[in-house]
Amino acid sequence: YREIDAAPREYNFPTSFTDLRYYRKCPYDYKLRKIYQFAPPIDQAFGFGFAVHDLLREMHERHDVEHQDQLVMSPGEIRNRTQDEDRFHLRYASGDIEENLRESAAEMLIEYSQEYQEDLTSAYKSEVPFELLLSGDDDDRTALVTGEIDLLERRDPDTDELVEVDVIDFKTSDEPKDDNQKLLDHRFQVRLYGLATQKELNPEGAEGYIHYLTENTRNKIDLSDEMVDQVESWVTGMVDGIMARDFYATPEPEICDGCDFEDICPHAETN
Protein backbone atom coordinates (compact mmCIF):
# COMPACT_ATOMS: atom_id res chain seq x y z
CA TYR A 1 0.00 0.00 0.00
CA ARG A 2 1.05 3.62 -0.48
CA GLU A 3 2.14 5.58 2.57
CA ILE A 4 -0.05 8.58 3.38
CA ASP A 5 1.78 11.83 2.78
CA ALA A 6 2.05 14.42 5.51
CA ALA A 7 -0.03 17.57 5.16
CA PRO A 8 1.56 20.63 3.51
CA ARG A 9 3.13 23.20 5.81
CA GLU A 10 0.52 25.91 5.20
CA TYR A 11 -2.79 24.27 5.97
CA ASN A 12 -5.98 24.80 7.99
CA PHE A 13 -6.99 21.40 9.30
CA PRO A 14 -10.77 21.00 9.84
CA THR A 15 -11.70 18.81 12.78
CA SER A 16 -14.24 18.35 15.56
CA PHE A 17 -14.41 17.16 19.15
CA THR A 18 -15.52 13.70 18.02
CA ASP A 19 -12.55 13.31 15.68
CA LEU A 20 -10.13 14.62 18.33
CA ARG A 21 -11.61 12.21 20.85
CA TYR A 22 -10.80 9.27 18.60
CA TYR A 23 -7.21 10.45 18.16
CA ARG A 24 -6.80 11.21 21.86
CA LYS A 25 -7.96 7.73 22.80
CA CYS A 26 -5.84 5.93 20.20
CA PRO A 27 -4.30 7.45 17.05
CA TYR A 28 -4.52 4.06 15.31
CA ASP A 29 -8.29 4.05 15.95
CA TYR A 30 -8.41 7.46 14.25
CA LYS A 31 -6.49 6.06 11.29
CA LEU A 32 -8.87 3.13 10.81
CA ARG A 33 -11.95 5.29 11.27
CA LYS A 34 -11.07 8.55 9.49
CA ILE A 35 -8.29 7.67 7.03
CA TYR A 36 -9.32 4.16 5.98
CA GLN A 37 -13.03 4.96 6.50
CA PHE A 38 -13.82 1.79 8.44
CA ALA A 39 -17.38 2.10 9.77
CA PRO A 40 -18.45 0.24 12.93
CA PRO A 41 -21.92 -1.31 13.16
CA ILE A 42 -24.74 1.04 14.20
CA ASP A 43 -26.08 0.48 17.69
CA GLN A 44 -29.86 0.31 18.11
CA ALA A 45 -29.65 3.18 20.62
CA PHE A 46 -28.08 5.45 18.00
CA GLY A 47 -30.10 8.66 17.83
CA PHE A 48 -31.46 8.37 21.36
CA GLY A 49 -29.35 11.26 22.64
CA PHE A 50 -30.45 13.50 19.77
CA ALA A 51 -34.11 12.80 20.48
CA VAL A 52 -33.65 13.56 24.20
CA HIS A 53 -31.81 16.83 23.44
CA ASP A 54 -34.56 17.89 21.07
CA LEU A 55 -37.24 17.36 23.71
CA LEU A 56 -35.09 19.16 26.30
CA ARG A 57 -34.92 22.16 23.99
CA GLU A 58 -38.70 22.20 23.64
CA MET A 59 -39.15 21.97 27.42
CA HIS A 60 -36.99 25.08 27.89
CA GLU A 61 -38.69 26.92 25.05
CA ARG A 62 -41.99 26.80 26.92
CA HIS A 63 -40.49 29.40 29.28
CA ASP A 64 -39.34 31.78 26.53
CA VAL A 65 -41.16 35.06 26.06
CA GLU A 66 -42.15 33.96 22.56
CA HIS A 67 -43.88 30.85 23.95
CA GLN A 68 -45.62 32.23 27.03
CA ASP A 69 -48.99 31.27 25.58
CA GLN A 70 -48.03 27.60 25.91
CA LEU A 71 -48.30 25.67 29.15
CA VAL A 72 -45.21 24.31 30.89
CA MET A 73 -44.64 20.75 29.75
CA SER A 74 -46.22 18.45 32.32
CA PRO A 75 -45.00 14.95 33.23
CA GLY A 76 -47.91 13.51 31.26
CA GLU A 77 -47.03 15.51 28.16
CA ILE A 78 -43.36 14.54 28.46
CA ARG A 79 -44.36 10.89 28.61
CA ASN A 80 -46.69 11.27 25.63
CA ARG A 81 -43.95 12.98 23.61
CA THR A 82 -41.48 10.18 24.23
CA GLN A 83 -44.07 7.70 22.97
CA ASP A 84 -44.70 9.68 19.78
CA GLU A 85 -42.78 7.81 17.07
CA ASP A 86 -42.82 10.80 14.72
CA ARG A 87 -41.67 13.45 17.19
CA PHE A 88 -39.36 11.23 19.28
CA HIS A 89 -37.76 9.33 16.47
CA LEU A 90 -35.64 6.25 17.16
CA ARG A 91 -34.66 5.09 13.71
CA TYR A 92 -32.65 2.01 14.59
CA ALA A 93 -34.44 0.74 17.70
CA SER A 94 -37.29 -1.76 17.76
CA GLY A 95 -39.11 -4.13 20.07
CA ASP A 96 -38.15 -4.22 23.75
CA ILE A 97 -35.11 -2.02 23.18
CA GLU A 98 -37.22 0.77 21.70
CA GLU A 99 -39.79 0.47 24.49
CA ASN A 100 -37.09 0.63 27.17
CA LEU A 101 -35.45 3.67 25.55
CA ARG A 102 -38.73 5.57 25.41
CA GLU A 103 -39.53 4.76 29.03
CA SER A 104 -36.02 5.72 30.11
CA ALA A 105 -36.30 9.07 28.30
CA ALA A 106 -39.63 9.82 29.96
CA GLU A 107 -38.34 9.02 33.45
CA MET A 108 -35.12 11.04 33.17
CA LEU A 109 -36.79 14.10 31.65
CA ILE A 110 -39.67 14.14 34.12
CA GLU A 111 -37.18 13.96 36.99
CA TYR A 112 -35.10 16.74 35.41
CA SER A 113 -38.15 18.99 34.99
CA GLN A 114 -39.05 18.53 38.66
CA GLU A 115 -35.61 18.76 40.25
CA TYR A 116 -34.12 21.47 38.03
CA GLN A 117 -37.23 23.55 37.51
CA GLU A 118 -35.26 26.77 37.96
CA ASP A 119 -33.12 25.87 34.96
CA LEU A 120 -36.21 25.72 32.77
CA THR A 121 -36.50 29.51 33.06
CA SER A 122 -33.04 29.81 31.50
CA ALA A 123 -32.73 29.92 27.75
CA TYR A 124 -31.44 26.53 26.62
CA LYS A 125 -29.54 27.07 23.40
CA SER A 126 -29.04 23.63 21.96
CA GLU A 127 -26.47 22.87 19.29
CA VAL A 128 -25.11 26.42 18.94
CA PRO A 129 -22.56 26.15 16.10
CA PHE A 130 -19.03 27.43 16.55
CA GLU A 131 -15.76 27.67 14.64
CA LEU A 132 -12.52 27.83 16.58
CA LEU A 133 -9.23 28.57 14.84
CA LEU A 134 -6.20 27.50 16.86
CA SER A 135 -2.50 27.74 16.04
CA GLY A 136 0.25 25.66 17.59
CA ASP A 137 4.00 26.18 17.57
CA ASP A 138 3.93 26.15 13.78
CA ASP A 139 1.78 29.12 12.74
CA ASP A 140 1.60 27.79 9.18
CA ARG A 141 -0.57 24.92 10.40
CA THR A 142 -3.78 25.74 12.20
CA ALA A 143 -6.73 23.72 13.46
CA LEU A 144 -10.25 24.76 12.50
CA VAL A 145 -12.35 23.08 15.19
CA THR A 146 -16.09 23.10 14.53
CA GLY A 147 -18.91 21.82 16.66
CA GLU A 148 -22.12 22.58 18.45
CA ILE A 149 -22.43 23.71 22.06
CA ASP A 150 -25.34 23.42 24.47
CA LEU A 151 -25.69 26.58 26.55
CA LEU A 152 -27.85 27.82 29.39
CA GLU A 153 -28.20 31.59 29.24
CA ARG A 154 -29.52 33.72 32.07
CA ARG A 155 -30.57 37.28 31.29
CA ASP A 156 -31.60 40.22 33.43
CA PRO A 157 -35.43 40.27 33.20
CA ASP A 158 -35.48 44.08 33.17
CA THR A 159 -32.71 44.83 30.69
CA ASP A 160 -32.47 41.49 28.82
CA GLU A 161 -28.71 41.78 29.32
CA LEU A 162 -26.80 38.51 29.28
CA VAL A 163 -25.52 37.98 32.83
CA GLU A 164 -24.40 34.35 32.83
CA VAL A 165 -23.50 31.65 30.32
CA ASP A 166 -23.17 28.03 31.33
CA VAL A 167 -21.67 25.42 29.05
CA ILE A 168 -23.69 22.33 29.84
CA ASP A 169 -23.38 18.91 28.29
CA PHE A 170 -26.38 16.68 28.87
CA LYS A 171 -25.43 13.00 28.82
CA THR A 172 -27.85 10.12 28.41
CA SER A 173 -25.14 7.62 29.37
CA ASP A 174 -24.43 6.53 32.94
CA GLU A 175 -22.07 8.64 35.00
CA PRO A 176 -18.58 7.08 35.10
CA LYS A 177 -17.66 6.10 38.63
CA ASP A 178 -13.90 6.37 38.21
CA ASP A 179 -11.50 8.65 36.36
CA ASN A 180 -11.65 6.40 33.32
CA GLN A 181 -11.31 7.28 29.66
CA LYS A 182 -14.99 8.10 29.27
CA LEU A 183 -14.96 10.63 32.12
CA LEU A 184 -11.76 12.21 30.80
CA ASP A 185 -13.43 12.55 27.40
CA HIS A 186 -16.47 14.21 28.97
CA ARG A 187 -14.31 16.75 30.81
CA PHE A 188 -12.22 17.40 27.70
CA GLN A 189 -15.39 18.05 25.69
CA VAL A 190 -16.80 20.61 28.14
CA ARG A 191 -13.45 22.40 28.40
CA LEU A 192 -13.08 22.54 24.62
CA TYR A 193 -16.58 23.98 24.36
CA GLY A 194 -15.74 26.37 27.20
CA LEU A 195 -12.77 27.58 25.18
CA ALA A 196 -15.01 28.11 22.16
CA THR A 197 -17.59 29.95 24.28
CA GLN A 198 -14.98 32.30 25.68
CA LYS A 199 -13.62 33.13 22.23
CA GLU A 200 -16.98 33.34 20.46
CA LEU A 201 -19.23 35.00 23.06
CA ASN A 202 -16.62 36.58 25.33
CA PRO A 203 -18.83 36.41 28.44
CA GLU A 204 -17.69 37.85 31.77
CA GLY A 205 -17.51 34.33 33.12
CA ALA A 206 -18.60 30.93 31.89
CA GLU A 207 -19.28 27.88 34.04
CA GLY A 208 -18.99 24.33 32.76
CA TYR A 209 -21.15 21.36 33.74
CA ILE A 210 -21.80 17.76 32.81
CA HIS A 211 -25.37 16.73 33.55
CA TYR A 212 -25.97 12.97 33.64
CA LEU A 213 -29.69 12.60 33.01
CA THR A 214 -29.85 8.93 34.00
CA GLU A 215 -28.85 9.77 37.60
CA ASN A 216 -29.98 13.43 37.34
CA THR A 217 -26.63 14.59 38.71
CA ARG A 218 -24.71 17.67 37.64
CA ASN A 219 -20.94 17.95 38.00
CA LYS A 220 -19.08 21.23 37.70
CA ILE A 221 -16.05 21.24 35.40
CA ASP A 222 -13.09 23.49 36.01
CA LEU A 223 -12.97 26.14 33.25
CA SER A 224 -10.14 28.12 34.75
CA ASP A 225 -7.69 29.78 32.37
CA GLU A 226 -5.12 27.13 33.24
CA MET A 227 -7.39 24.22 32.31
CA VAL A 228 -8.72 25.86 29.15
CA ASP A 229 -5.19 26.75 28.01
CA GLN A 230 -4.21 23.12 28.58
CA VAL A 231 -7.04 21.96 26.32
CA GLU A 232 -5.94 24.40 23.62
CA SER A 233 -2.41 22.98 23.85
CA TRP A 234 -3.76 19.41 23.61
CA VAL A 235 -5.83 20.24 20.54
CA THR A 236 -2.96 21.85 18.64
CA GLY A 237 -0.69 18.96 19.63
CA MET A 238 -3.17 16.37 18.35
CA VAL A 239 -3.69 18.23 15.10
CA ASP A 240 0.08 18.41 14.61
CA GLY A 241 0.17 14.63 15.11
CA ILE A 242 -2.65 14.01 12.64
CA MET A 243 -1.11 16.22 9.97
CA ALA A 244 2.25 14.51 10.49
CA ARG A 245 0.44 11.17 10.01
CA ASP A 246 1.53 9.98 13.44
CA PHE A 247 -0.96 7.14 13.90
CA TYR A 248 0.68 4.98 16.56
CA ALA A 249 -1.38 2.51 18.59
CA THR A 250 -1.94 2.78 22.36
CA PRO A 251 -2.94 -0.76 23.33
CA GLU A 252 -4.22 -0.89 26.91
CA PRO A 253 -6.99 -3.07 28.36
CA GLU A 254 -9.20 -0.05 29.18
CA ILE A 255 -8.81 1.36 25.67
CA CYS A 256 -9.07 -1.90 23.74
CA ASP A 257 -11.99 -3.33 25.69
CA GLY A 258 -15.09 -2.41 23.73
CA CYS A 259 -13.16 -0.75 20.90
CA ASP A 260 -15.11 -0.87 17.62
CA PHE A 261 -12.08 -2.39 15.87
CA GLU A 262 -10.87 -4.78 18.57
CA ASP A 263 -11.43 -7.88 16.42
CA ILE A 264 -9.40 -6.62 13.45
CA CYS A 265 -6.75 -4.47 15.09
CA PRO A 266 -3.28 -6.12 15.09
CA HIS A 267 -2.30 -4.09 18.17
CA ALA A 268 -5.29 -4.93 20.36
CA GLU A 269 -4.40 -5.93 23.88
CA THR A 270 -6.57 -9.05 23.55
CA ASN A 271 -4.81 -10.27 20.34
mmCIF file of N, CA, C and O in Angstrom, residues 3 6 17 36 47 59 86 93-94 103-104 107 111 130 151 179 204 223 260 271:
data_model
loop_
_atom_site.group_PDB
_atom_site.id
_atom_site.type_symbol
_atom_site.label_atom_id
_atom_site.label_comp_id
_atom_site.label_asym_id
_atom_site.label_seq_id
_atom_site.Cartn_x
_atom_site.Cartn_y
_atom_site.Cartn_z
ATOM 1 N N GLU A 3 2.117 4.820 1.338
ATOM 2 C CA GLU A 3 2.142 5.584 2.574
ATOM 3 C C GLU A 3 1.388 6.902 2.392
ATOM 4 O O GLU A 3 1.419 7.510 1.317
ATOM 5 N N ALA A 6 2.354 13.425 4.478
ATOM 6 C CA ALA A 6 2.052 14.424 5.508
ATOM 7 C C ALA A 6 1.383 15.637 4.862
ATOM 8 O O ALA A 6 1.520 15.877 3.662
ATOM 9 N N PHE A 17 -14.677 17.849 17.894
ATOM 10 C CA PHE A 17 -14.408 17.158 19.150
ATOM 11 C C PHE A 17 -14.415 15.652 18.951
ATOM 12 O O PHE A 17 -13.553 14.942 19.464
ATOM 13 N N TYR A 36 -8.897 5.325 6.750
ATOM 14 C CA TYR A 36 -9.319 4.156 5.977
ATOM 15 C C TYR A 36 -10.837 4.042 5.859
ATOM 16 O O TYR A 36 -11.340 3.174 5.135
ATOM 17 N N GLY A 47 -29.047 7.674 18.029
ATOM 18 C CA GLY A 47 -30.098 8.665 17.832
ATOM 19 C C GLY A 47 -30.894 8.976 19.075
ATOM 20 O O GLY A 47 -31.649 9.957 19.112
ATOM 21 N N MET A 59 -38.741 21.725 26.039
ATOM 22 C CA MET A 59 -39.145 21.972 27.423
ATOM 23 C C MET A 59 -38.706 23.355 27.883
ATOM 24 O O MET A 59 -39.454 24.073 28.560
ATOM 25 N N ASP A 86 -43.189 9.788 15.707
ATOM 26 C CA ASP A 86 -42.822 10.798 14.720
ATOM 27 C C ASP A 86 -42.016 11.927 15.340
ATOM 28 O O ASP A 86 -41.084 12.453 14.718
ATOM 29 N N ALA A 93 -33.973 1.566 16.589
ATOM 30 C CA ALA A 93 -34.441 0.736 17.704
ATOM 31 C C ALA A 93 -35.788 0.096 17.374
ATOM 32 O O ALA A 93 -36.606 0.649 16.645
ATOM 33 N N SER A 94 -36.019 -1.070 17.959
ATOM 34 C CA SER A 94 -37.293 -1.760 17.762
ATOM 35 C C SER A 94 -37.538 -2.698 18.940
ATOM 36 O O SER A 94 -36.633 -2.979 19.735
ATOM 37 N N GLU A 103 -39.204 4.658 27.610
ATOM 38 C CA GLU A 103 -39.529 4.760 29.029
ATOM 39 C C GLU A 103 -38.406 5.430 29.803
ATOM 40 O O GLU A 103 -38.647 6.257 30.695
ATOM 41 N N SER A 104 -37.163 5.107 29.451
ATOM 42 C CA SER A 104 -36.017 5.724 30.109
ATOM 43 C C SER A 104 -35.991 7.228 29.863
ATOM 44 O O SER A 104 -35.730 8.020 30.785
ATOM 45 N N GLU A 107 -38.685 8.956 32.031
ATOM 46 C CA GLU A 107 -38.345 9.021 33.450
ATOM 47 C C GLU A 107 -37.270 10.070 33.724
ATOM 48 O O GLU A 107 -37.380 10.859 34.667
ATOM 49 N N GLU A 111 -37.958 13.675 35.779
ATOM 50 C CA GLU A 111 -37.182 13.959 36.987
ATOM 51 C C GLU A 111 -36.394 15.257 36.835
ATOM 52 O O GLU A 111 -36.315 16.054 37.776
ATOM 53 N N PHE A 130 -20.205 26.584 16.339
ATOM 54 C CA PHE A 130 -19.031 27.426 16.552
ATOM 55 C C PHE A 130 -17.908 26.998 15.621
ATOM 56 O O PHE A 130 -17.867 25.863 15.135
ATOM 57 N N LEU A 151 -25.880 25.488 25.594
ATOM 58 C CA LEU A 151 -25.687 26.577 26.549
ATOM 59 C C LEU A 151 -26.956 26.829 27.352
ATOM 60 O O LEU A 151 -28.074 26.630 26.861
ATOM 61 N N ASP A 179 -12.142 7.778 37.344
ATOM 62 C CA ASP A 179 -11.501 8.649 36.358
ATOM 63 C C ASP A 179 -11.040 7.821 35.163
ATOM 64 O O ASP A 179 -9.840 7.710 34.871
ATOM 65 N N GLU A 204 -18.482 37.470 30.591
ATOM 66 C CA GLU A 204 -17.688 37.845 31.765
ATOM 67 C C GLU A 204 -17.141 36.600 32.463
ATOM 68 O O GLU A 204 -16.029 36.564 32.931
ATOM 69 N N LEU A 223 -13.251 25.385 34.476
ATOM 70 C CA LEU A 223 -12.973 26.140 33.251
ATOM 71 C C LEU A 223 -12.030 27.300 33.532
ATOM 72 O O LEU A 223 -12.123 28.357 32.905
ATOM 73 N N ASP A 260 -14.366 -0.432 18.801
ATOM 74 C CA ASP A 260 -15.110 -0.870 17.619
ATOM 75 C C ASP A 260 -14.288 -1.774 16.714
ATOM 76 O O ASP A 260 -14.846 -2.559 15.945
ATOM 77 N N ASN A 271 -5.333 -9.436 21.419
ATOM 78 C CA ASN A 271 -4.814 -10.272 20.339
ATOM 79 C C ASN A 271 -3.525 -10.968 20.733
ATOM 80 O O ASN A 271 -2.757 -10.456 21.528
#
